[in-house]
GROMACS .gro file of C-alpha atoms in nm:
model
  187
    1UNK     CA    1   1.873   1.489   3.262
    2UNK     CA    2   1.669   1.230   3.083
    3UNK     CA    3   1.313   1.450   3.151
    4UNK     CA    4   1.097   1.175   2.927
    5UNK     CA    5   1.237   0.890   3.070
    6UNK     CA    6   1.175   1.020   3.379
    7UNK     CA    7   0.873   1.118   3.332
    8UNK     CA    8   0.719   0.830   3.159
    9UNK     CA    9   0.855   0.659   3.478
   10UNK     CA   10   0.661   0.898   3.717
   11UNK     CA   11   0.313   0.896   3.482
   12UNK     CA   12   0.350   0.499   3.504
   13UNK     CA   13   0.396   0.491   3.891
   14UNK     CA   14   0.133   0.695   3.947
   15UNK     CA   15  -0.118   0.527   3.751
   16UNK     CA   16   0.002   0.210   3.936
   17UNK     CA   17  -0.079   0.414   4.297
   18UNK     CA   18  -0.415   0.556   4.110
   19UNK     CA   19  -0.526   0.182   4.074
   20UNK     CA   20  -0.451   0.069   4.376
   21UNK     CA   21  -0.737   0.304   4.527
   22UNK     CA   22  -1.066   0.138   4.574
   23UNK     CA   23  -1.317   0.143   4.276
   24UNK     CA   24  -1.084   0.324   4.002
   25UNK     CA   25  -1.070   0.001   3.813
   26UNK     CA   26  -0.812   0.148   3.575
   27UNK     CA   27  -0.704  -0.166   3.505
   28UNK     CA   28  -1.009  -0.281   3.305
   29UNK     CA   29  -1.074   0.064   3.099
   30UNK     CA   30  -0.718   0.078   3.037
   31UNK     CA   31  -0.577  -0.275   2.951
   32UNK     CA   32  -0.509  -0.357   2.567
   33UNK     CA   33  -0.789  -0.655   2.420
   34UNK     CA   34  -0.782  -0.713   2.116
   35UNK     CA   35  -1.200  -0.757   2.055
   36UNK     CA   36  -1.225  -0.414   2.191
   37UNK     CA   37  -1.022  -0.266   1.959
   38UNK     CA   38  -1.246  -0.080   1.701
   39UNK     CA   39  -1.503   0.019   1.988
   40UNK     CA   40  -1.173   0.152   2.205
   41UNK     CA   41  -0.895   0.205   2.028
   42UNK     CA   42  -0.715   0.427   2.284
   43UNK     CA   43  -0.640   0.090   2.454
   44UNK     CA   44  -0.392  -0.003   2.256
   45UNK     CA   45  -0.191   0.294   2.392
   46UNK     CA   46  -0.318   0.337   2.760
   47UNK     CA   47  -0.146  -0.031   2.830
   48UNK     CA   48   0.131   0.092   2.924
   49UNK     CA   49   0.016   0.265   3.227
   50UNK     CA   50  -0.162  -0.083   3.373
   51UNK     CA   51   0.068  -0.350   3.549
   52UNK     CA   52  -0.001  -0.656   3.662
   53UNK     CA   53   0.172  -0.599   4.003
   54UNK     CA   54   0.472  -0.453   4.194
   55UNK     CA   55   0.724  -0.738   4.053
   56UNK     CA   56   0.564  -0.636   3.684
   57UNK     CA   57   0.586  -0.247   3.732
   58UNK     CA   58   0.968  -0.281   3.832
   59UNK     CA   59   1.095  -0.477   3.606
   60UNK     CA   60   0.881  -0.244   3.282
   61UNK     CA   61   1.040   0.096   3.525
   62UNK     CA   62   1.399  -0.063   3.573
   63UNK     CA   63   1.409  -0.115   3.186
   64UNK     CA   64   1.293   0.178   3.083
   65UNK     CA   65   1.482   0.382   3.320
   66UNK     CA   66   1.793   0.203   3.229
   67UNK     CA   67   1.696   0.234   2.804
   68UNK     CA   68   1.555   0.500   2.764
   69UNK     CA   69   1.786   0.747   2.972
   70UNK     CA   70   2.092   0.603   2.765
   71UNK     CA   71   1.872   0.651   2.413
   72UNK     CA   72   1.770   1.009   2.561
   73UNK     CA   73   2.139   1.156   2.609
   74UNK     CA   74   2.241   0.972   2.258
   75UNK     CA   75   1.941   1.044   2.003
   76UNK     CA   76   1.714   1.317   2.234
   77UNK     CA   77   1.418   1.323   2.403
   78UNK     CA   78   1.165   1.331   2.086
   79UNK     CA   79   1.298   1.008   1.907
   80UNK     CA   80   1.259   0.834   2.268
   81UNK     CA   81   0.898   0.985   2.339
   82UNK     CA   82   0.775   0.893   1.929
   83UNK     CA   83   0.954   0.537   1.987
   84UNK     CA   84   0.784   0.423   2.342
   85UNK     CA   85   0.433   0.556   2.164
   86UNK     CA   86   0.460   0.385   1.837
   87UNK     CA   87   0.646   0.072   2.012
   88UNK     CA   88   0.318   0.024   2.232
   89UNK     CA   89   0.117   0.058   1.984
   90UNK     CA   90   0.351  -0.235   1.790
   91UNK     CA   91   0.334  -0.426   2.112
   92UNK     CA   92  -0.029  -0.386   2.061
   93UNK     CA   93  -0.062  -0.499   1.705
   94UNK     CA   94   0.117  -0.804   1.734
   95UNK     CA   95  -0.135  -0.972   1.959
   96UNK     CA   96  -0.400  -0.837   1.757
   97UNK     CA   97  -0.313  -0.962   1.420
   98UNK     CA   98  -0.247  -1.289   1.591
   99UNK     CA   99  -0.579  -1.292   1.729
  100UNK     CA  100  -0.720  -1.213   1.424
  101UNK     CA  101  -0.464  -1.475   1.216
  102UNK     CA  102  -0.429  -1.743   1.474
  103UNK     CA  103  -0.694  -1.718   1.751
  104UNK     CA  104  -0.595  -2.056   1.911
  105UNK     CA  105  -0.212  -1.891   1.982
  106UNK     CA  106  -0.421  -1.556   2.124
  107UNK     CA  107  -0.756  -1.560   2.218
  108UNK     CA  108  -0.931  -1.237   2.103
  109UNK     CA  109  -1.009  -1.201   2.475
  110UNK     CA  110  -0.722  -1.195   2.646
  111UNK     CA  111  -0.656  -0.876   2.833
  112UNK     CA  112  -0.276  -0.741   2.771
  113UNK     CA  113  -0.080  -0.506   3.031
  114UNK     CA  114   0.206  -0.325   3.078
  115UNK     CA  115   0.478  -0.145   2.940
  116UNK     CA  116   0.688  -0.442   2.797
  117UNK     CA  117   0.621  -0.357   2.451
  118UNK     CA  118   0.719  -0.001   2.494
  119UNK     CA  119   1.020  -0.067   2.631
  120UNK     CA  120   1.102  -0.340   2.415
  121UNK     CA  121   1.072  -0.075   2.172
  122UNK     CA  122   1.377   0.116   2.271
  123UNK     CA  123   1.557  -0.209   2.301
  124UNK     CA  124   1.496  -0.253   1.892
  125UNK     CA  125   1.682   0.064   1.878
  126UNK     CA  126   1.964  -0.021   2.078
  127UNK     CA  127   1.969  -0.403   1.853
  128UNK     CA  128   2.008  -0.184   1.501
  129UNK     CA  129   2.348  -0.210   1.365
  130UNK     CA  130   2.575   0.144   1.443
  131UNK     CA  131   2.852   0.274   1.527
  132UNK     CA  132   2.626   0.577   1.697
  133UNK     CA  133   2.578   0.410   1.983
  134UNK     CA  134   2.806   0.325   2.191
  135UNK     CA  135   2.578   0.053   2.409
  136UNK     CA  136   2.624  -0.225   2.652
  137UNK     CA  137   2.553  -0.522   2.481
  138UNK     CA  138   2.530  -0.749   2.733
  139UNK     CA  139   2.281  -0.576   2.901
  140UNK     CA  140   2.061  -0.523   2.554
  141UNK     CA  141   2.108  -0.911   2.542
  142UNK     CA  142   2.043  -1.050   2.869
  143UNK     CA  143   1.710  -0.798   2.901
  144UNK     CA  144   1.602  -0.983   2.630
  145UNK     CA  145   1.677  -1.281   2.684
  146UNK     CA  146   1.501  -1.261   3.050
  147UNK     CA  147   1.180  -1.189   2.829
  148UNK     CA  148   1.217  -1.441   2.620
  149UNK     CA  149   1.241  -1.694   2.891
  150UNK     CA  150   1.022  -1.523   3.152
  151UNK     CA  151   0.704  -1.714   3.009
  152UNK     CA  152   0.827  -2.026   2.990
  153UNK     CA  153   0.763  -2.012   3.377
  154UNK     CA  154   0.479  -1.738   3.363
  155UNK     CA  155   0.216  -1.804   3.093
  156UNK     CA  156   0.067  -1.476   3.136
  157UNK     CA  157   0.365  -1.284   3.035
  158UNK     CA  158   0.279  -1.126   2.714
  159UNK     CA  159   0.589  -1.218   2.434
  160UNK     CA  160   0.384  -1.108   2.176
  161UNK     CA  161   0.383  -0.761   2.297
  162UNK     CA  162   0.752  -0.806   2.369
  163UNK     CA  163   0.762  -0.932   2.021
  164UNK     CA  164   0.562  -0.645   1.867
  165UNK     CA  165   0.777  -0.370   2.059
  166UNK     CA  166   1.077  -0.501   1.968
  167UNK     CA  167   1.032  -0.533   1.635
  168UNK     CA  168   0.854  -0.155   1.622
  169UNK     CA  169   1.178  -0.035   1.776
  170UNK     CA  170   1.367  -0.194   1.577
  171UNK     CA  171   1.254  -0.026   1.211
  172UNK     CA  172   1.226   0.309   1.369
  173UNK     CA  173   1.572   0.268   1.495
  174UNK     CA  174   1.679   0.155   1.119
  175UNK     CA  175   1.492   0.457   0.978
  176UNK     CA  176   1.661   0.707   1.212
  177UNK     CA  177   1.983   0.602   1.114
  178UNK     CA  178   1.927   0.569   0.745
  179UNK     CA  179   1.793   0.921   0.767
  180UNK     CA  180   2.114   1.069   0.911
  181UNK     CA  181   2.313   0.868   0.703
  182UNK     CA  182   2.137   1.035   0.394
  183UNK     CA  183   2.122   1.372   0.570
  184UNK     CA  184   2.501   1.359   0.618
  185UNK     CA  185   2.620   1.284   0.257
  186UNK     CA  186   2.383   1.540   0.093
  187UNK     CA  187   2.561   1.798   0.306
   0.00000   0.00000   0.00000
């Protein structure tokens, strides 16, 4: 039973319920901007559990359901935890240091949510080349490919989180597998 996945899912949902109620206004204490960064750096983690709406929160669940439970049977429940935290926080530093670099492509204001660079994360993983996994590819490739053209028609979708994630899973997924590969000729 894939218990992170599953419960990432849960924590997520709930949060979504949670700031639905009146007054919590988790959405603006919890949302990633990149000006707040150095006053509030837990925002950069805490994205994940803010959505945008019910169409936003689906498609971030659906994907991560569908990811993460395969990458939890094949690699275990750690590497999947470590790789949806350090891919947010990629999916958070990829606006940033365009905000920083370019400010015209990302204003230094925008506010960022969602889990899309999280999951995008464990989609690196599944894009690193192995014989380990035995994936679907089509589905790896049409997910992102329905990111990639998901804001041409809605601006606020944020690729640069998708772009951050991805690339976050993507050299932990290398790493894991180099560090196998070394682990099992030393042996």
């Amino acid at each position: 039973m894939p218990i992170v996945t599953l419960s990432l899912v849960a924590l997520t949902v709930l949060a979504y319920l949670v700031n639905l109620l009146p007054g919590t206004g988790l959405t603006s204490r919890l949302a990633f901007v990149p000006v707040l960064t150095a006053a509030e750096p837990w925002r950069a983690l805490s994205v994940v559990l803010v959505h945008a709406g019910p169409t936003h929160l689906l498609f971030n669940m659906v994907g991560l359901f569908f990811f993460g439970s395969f990458l939890e049977r094949s690699l275990g429940r750690f590497f999947v935890l470590g790789t949806y935290l350090l891919a947010a926080l990629g999916g958070s530093l990829c606006p940033l240091l365009l905000s920083i670099l370019w400010p015209a492509v990302v204003s230094p204001g925008t506010v960022f949510v969602g889990a899309s660079g999280a999951v995008y994360g464990l989609v690196g993983v599944l894009l690193v080349p192995t014989r380990r996994l035995d994936r679907n590819w089509s589905s790896v490739l049409v997910f992102i490919l329905l990111g990639a053209l998901y804001p041409l028609f809605n601006p606020q979708v944020a690729w640069e989180a998708h772009l951050g994630g991805l690339i976050t899973g993507f050299v932990l997924g290398c790493c894991y597998f180099l560090v196998r590969k070394l682990r099992s000729r030393s042996t």
